[in-house]
Coordinates of C-alpha atoms in Angstrom, one line a residue:
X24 CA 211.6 103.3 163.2
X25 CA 214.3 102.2 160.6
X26 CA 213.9 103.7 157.4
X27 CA 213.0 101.2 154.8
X28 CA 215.7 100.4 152.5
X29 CA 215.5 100.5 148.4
X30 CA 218.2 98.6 146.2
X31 CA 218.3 96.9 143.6
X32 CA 218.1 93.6 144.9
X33 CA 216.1 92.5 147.3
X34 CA 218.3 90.3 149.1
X35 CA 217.2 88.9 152.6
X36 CA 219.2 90.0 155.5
X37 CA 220.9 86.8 156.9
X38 CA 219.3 85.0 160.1
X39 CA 222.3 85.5 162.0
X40 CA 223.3 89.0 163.1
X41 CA 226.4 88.6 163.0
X42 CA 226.7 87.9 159.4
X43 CA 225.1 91.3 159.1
X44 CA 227.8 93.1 158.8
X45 CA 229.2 94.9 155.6
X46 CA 231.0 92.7 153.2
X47 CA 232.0 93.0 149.6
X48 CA 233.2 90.9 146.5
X49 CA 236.5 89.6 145.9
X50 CA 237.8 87.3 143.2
X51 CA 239.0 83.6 145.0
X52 CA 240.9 80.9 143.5
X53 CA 239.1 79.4 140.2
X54 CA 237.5 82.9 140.0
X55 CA 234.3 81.9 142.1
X56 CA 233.2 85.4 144.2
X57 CA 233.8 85.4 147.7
X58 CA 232.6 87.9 150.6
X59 CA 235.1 89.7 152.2
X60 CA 234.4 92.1 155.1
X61 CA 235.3 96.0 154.0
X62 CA 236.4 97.7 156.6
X63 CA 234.4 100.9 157.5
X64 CA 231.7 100.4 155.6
X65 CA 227.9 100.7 156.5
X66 CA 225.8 97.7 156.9
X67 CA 224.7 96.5 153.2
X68 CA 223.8 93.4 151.9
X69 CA 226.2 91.7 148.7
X70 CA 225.0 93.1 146.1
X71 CA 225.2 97.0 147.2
X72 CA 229.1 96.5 148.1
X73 CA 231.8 95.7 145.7
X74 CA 235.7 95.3 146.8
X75 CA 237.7 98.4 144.8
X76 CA 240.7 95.9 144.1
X77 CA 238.2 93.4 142.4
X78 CA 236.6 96.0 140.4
X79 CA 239.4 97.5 139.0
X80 CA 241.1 94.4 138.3
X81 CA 237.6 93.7 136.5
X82 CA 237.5 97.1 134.3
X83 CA 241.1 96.4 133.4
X84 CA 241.4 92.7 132.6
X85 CA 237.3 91.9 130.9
X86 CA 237.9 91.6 127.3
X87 CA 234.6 89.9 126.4
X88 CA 232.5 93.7 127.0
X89 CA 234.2 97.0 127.6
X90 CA 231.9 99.9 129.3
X91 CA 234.1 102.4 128.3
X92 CA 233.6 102.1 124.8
X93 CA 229.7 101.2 124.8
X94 CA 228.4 103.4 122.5
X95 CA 226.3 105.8 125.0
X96 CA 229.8 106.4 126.3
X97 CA 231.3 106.7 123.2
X98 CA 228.5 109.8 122.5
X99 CA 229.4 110.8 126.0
X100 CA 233.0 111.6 125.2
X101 CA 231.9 113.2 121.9
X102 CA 229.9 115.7 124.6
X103 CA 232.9 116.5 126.7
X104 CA 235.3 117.2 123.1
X105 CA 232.6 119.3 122.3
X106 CA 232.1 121.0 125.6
X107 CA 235.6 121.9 125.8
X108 CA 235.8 123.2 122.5
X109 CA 232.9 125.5 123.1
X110 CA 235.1 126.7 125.8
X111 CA 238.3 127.3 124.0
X112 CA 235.8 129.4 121.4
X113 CA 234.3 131.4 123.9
X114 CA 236.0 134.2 124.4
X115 CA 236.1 135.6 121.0
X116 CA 233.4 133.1 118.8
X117 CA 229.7 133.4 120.2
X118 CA 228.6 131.3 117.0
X119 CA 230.6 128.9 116.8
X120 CA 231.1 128.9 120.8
X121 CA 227.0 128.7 120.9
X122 CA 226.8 125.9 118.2
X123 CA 229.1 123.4 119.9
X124 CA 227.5 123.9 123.5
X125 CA 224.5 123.2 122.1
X126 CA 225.6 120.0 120.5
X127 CA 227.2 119.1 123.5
X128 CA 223.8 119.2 125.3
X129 CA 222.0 117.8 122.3
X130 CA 223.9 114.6 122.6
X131 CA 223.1 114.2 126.1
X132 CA 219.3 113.3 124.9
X133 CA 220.5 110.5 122.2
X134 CA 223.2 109.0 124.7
X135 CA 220.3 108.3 127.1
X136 CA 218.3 106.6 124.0
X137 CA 221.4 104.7 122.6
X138 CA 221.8 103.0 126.2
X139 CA 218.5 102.2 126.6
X140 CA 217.7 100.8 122.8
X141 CA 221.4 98.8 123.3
X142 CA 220.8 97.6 126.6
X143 CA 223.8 99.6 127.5
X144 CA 222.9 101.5 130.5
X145 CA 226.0 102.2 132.8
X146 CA 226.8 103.6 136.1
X147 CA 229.8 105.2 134.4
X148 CA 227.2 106.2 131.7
X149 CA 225.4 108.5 133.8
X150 CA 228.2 109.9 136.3
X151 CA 229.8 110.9 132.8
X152 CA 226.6 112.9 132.0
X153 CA 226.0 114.3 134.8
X154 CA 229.9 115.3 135.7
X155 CA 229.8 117.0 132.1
X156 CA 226.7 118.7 132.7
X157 CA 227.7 120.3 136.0
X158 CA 231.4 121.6 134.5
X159 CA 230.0 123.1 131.6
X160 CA 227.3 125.1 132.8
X161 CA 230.0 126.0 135.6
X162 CA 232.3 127.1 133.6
X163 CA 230.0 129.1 131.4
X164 CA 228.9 130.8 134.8
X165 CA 232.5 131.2 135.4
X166 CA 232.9 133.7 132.0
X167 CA 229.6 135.1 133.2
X168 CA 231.1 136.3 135.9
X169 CA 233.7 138.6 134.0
X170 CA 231.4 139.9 131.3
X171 CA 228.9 141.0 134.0
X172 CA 231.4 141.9 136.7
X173 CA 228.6 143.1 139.5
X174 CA 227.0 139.5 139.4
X175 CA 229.2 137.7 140.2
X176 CA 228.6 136.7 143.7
X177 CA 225.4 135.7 142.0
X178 CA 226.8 133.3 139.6
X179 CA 228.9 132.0 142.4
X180 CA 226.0 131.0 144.2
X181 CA 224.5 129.4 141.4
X182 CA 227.4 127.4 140.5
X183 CA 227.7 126.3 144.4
X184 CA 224.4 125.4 144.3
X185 CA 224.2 123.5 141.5
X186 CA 227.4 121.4 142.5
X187 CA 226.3 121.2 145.9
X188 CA 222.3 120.2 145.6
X189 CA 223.4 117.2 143.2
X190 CA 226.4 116.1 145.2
X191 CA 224.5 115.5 148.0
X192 CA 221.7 114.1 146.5
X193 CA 223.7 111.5 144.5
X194 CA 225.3 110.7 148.1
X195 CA 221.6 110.1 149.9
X196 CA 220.8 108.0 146.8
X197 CA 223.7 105.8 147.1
X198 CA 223.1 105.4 151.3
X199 CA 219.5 104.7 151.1
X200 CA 220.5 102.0 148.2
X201 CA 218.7 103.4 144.8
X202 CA 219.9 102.3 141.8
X203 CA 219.9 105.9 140.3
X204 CA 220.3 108.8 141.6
X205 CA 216.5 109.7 139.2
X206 CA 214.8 107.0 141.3
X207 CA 212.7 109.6 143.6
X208 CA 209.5 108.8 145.0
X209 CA 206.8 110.8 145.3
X210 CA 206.0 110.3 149.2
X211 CA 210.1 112.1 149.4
X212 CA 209.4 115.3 147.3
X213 CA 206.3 115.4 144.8
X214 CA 208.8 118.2 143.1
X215 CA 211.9 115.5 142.6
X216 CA 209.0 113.1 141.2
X217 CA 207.4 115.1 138.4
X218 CA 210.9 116.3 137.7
X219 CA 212.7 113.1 137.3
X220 CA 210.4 110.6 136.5
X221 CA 209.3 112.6 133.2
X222 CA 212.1 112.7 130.9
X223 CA 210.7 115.5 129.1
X224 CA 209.8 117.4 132.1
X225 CA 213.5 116.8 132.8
X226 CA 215.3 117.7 129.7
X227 CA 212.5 120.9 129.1
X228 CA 213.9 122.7 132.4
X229 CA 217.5 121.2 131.5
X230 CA 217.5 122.6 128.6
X231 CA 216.1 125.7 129.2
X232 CA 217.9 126.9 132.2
X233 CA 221.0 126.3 129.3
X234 CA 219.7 128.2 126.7
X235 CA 218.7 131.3 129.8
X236 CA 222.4 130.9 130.3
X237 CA 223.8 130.8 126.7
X238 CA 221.7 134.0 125.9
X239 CA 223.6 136.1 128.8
X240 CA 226.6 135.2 127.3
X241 CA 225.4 136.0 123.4
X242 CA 224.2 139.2 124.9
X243 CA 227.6 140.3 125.1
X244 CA 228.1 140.4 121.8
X245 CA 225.2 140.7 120.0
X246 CA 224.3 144.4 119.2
X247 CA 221.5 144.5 116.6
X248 CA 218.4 145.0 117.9
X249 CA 215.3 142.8 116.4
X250 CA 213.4 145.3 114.9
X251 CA 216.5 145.3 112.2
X252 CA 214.9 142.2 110.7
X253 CA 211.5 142.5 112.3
X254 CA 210.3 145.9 112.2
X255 CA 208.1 146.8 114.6
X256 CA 204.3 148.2 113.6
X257 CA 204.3 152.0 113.6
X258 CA 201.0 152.4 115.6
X259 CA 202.8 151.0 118.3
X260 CA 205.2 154.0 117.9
X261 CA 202.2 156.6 117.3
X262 CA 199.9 156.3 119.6
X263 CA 199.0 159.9 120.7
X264 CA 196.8 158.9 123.3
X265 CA 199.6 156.3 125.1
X266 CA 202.5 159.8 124.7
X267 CA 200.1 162.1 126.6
X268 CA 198.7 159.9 129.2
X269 CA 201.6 158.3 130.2
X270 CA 204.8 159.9 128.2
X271 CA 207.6 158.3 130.3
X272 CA 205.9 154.8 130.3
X273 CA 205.1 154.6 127.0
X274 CA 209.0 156.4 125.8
X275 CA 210.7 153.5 127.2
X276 CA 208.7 150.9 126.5
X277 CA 208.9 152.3 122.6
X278 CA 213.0 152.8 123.5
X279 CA 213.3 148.9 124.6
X280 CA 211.4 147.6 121.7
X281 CA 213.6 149.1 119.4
X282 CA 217.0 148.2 121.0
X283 CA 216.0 144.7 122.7
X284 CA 218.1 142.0 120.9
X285 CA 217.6 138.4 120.0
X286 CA 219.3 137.0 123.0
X287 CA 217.6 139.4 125.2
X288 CA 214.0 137.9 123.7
X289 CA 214.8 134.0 124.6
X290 CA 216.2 135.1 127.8
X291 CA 213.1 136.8 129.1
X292 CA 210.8 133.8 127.8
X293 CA 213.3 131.1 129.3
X294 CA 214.1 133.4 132.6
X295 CA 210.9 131.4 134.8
X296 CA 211.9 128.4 133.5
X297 CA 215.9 128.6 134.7
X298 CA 214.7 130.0 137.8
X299 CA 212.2 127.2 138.1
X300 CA 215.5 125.0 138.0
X301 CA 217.2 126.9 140.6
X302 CA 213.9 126.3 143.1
X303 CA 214.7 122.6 142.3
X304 CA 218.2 122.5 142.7
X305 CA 217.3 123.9 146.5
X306 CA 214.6 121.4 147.4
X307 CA 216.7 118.6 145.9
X308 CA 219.9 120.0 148.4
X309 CA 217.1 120.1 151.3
X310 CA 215.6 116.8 150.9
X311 CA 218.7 115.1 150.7
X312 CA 219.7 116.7 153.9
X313 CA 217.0 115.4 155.7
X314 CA 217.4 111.6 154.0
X315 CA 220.8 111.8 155.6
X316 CA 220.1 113.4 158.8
X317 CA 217.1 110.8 159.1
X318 CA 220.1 107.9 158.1
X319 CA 222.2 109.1 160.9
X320 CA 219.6 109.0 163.3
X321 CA 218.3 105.9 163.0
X322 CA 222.5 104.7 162.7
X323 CA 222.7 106.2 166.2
X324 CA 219.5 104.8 167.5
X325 CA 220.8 101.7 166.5
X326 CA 223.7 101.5 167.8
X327 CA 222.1 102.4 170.8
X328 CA 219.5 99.8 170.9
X329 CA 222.7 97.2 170.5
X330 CA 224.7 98.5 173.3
X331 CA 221.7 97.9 175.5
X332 CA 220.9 94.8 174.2
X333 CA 224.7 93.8 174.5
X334 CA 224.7 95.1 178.4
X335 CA 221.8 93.2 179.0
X336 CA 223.8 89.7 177.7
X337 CA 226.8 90.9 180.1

């Protein structure tokens, strides 16, 4: 059976199949819209399919409303300035290189309320958001990977993933016709439900698999341990009864509480968490997988089904 399909608008299929196939929308004389087939296109209906000539002569030529300067936007390009400039800072200013990442992901939360109090949600909006997302935490992997040399195959793998799990699951989305690539149901993957349809659930692993991140890269550089400005108890340090049962145990568990750092703290506490992400980012590249191995099937069966039918006419 044909998998059902979601988009925005409901439009009905027309009667006659062979008005079925793929069009899109081109400007005619007077400026009404007309239908003109694209060629190699699936099957959609009008309103999934736009011409690329027509759309770009739109973006280029509409003076009444400009998407690129709608204020989420606007905040959006204040993210990638900032982004950036966290980058340029990195190698040799962890303050001022941790400040400015963490304003660039701050903003990501009041872009997201600006567009929806202003009515000013975009497609361009959210590919924005999400393409700055994705190069920043990639490019902090990528100075991860020279400050701890011997992980690096790691962090390659995380950055693959990452890339990879959303690129294909923005490219089910736009076959299977969703207006967003956060409209998951919850008979597709209970996981991608909870995790997308609650912002908070959404920005609380976002922002902690960041902050996991951000604290491997502060670890490089920050050398004072915490009991420097939170000294630790001293009949945590005396116990005799801990030093003769268990000397070794108890010496480096008294050795790491007086040498573990800030950064070190926060990264333990938000470790789950970021790995958490990473378990998503896999079921999110697996799910998609099967929506478009599913899409190709029922293509092919399809096709099939018309060839017969067609030999049968003959």
């Amino acid at each position: 059976m044909a998998p059902t399909t979601r988009s925005k608008q409901s439009t009905p299929a027309p009667e006659n199949p062979s008005e079925s196939t793929s069009t899109a929308l081109s400007p005619g004389l007077g400026g009404d819209i007309k239908q003109r087939p694209r060629e190699g296109s699936r099957s959609r209906t009008r309103e999934e399919v736009w011409d690329p000539k027509y759309a770009v002569d739109l973006a280029t030529t509409t003076i009444d409303e400009n998407v690129f300067l709608f204020i989420p936007n606007l905040i959006g390009y204040v993210r990638v300035l900032t982004a950036a400039a966290s980058l340029v800072f990195m190698p040799y200013h962890p303050k001022l290189c941790t400040a400015l990442y963490f304003i660039s992901c701050m903003l990501d939360v009041f872009d997201g309320m600006a567009a929806r109090a202003l009515g000013q949600t975009s497609k361009f909006g959210a590919v924005l958001d999400m393409v700055t997302d994705r190069c920043a935490t990639a490019c902090l992997l990528t100075f991860l990977t020279s400050v701890y040399p011997d992980w690096t195959l790691l962090f390659m793998f995380l950055i693959t993933l990452d890339f990879s799990s959303h690129y294909i699951h923005m490219y089910s989305s736009l076959v299977t016709g969703s207006s967003s690539h956060k409209t998951v149901t919850s008979d597709v993957s209970r996981i991608l439900w909870y995790y997308y349809n609650d912002s908070r659930t959404l920005f609380f692993f976002c922002f902690a698999n960041e902050v996991f991140f951000v604290c491997l890269y502060l670890n490089a550089f920050w050398v004072s341990p915490i009991t420097s400005s939170l000294p630790i108890p001293n009949i945590l340090l005396s116990s005799e009864f801990a030093l003769k049962q268990h000397p070794v145990l108890f010496g480096n568990i008294v050795y790491y509480l007086t040498n573990i750092t800030w950064p070190q703290v926060v990264a333990l506490l938000t470790f789950p968490i970021c790995f958490g992400k990473q378990v998503i980012n896999v079921v999110q590249f697996w799910k998609a997988s099967k929506i478009l191995v599913g899409v190709d099937l029922a293509e092919r069966q399809a096709a099939r089904t018309q060839a017969a039918l067609k030999s049968r006419a003959q």
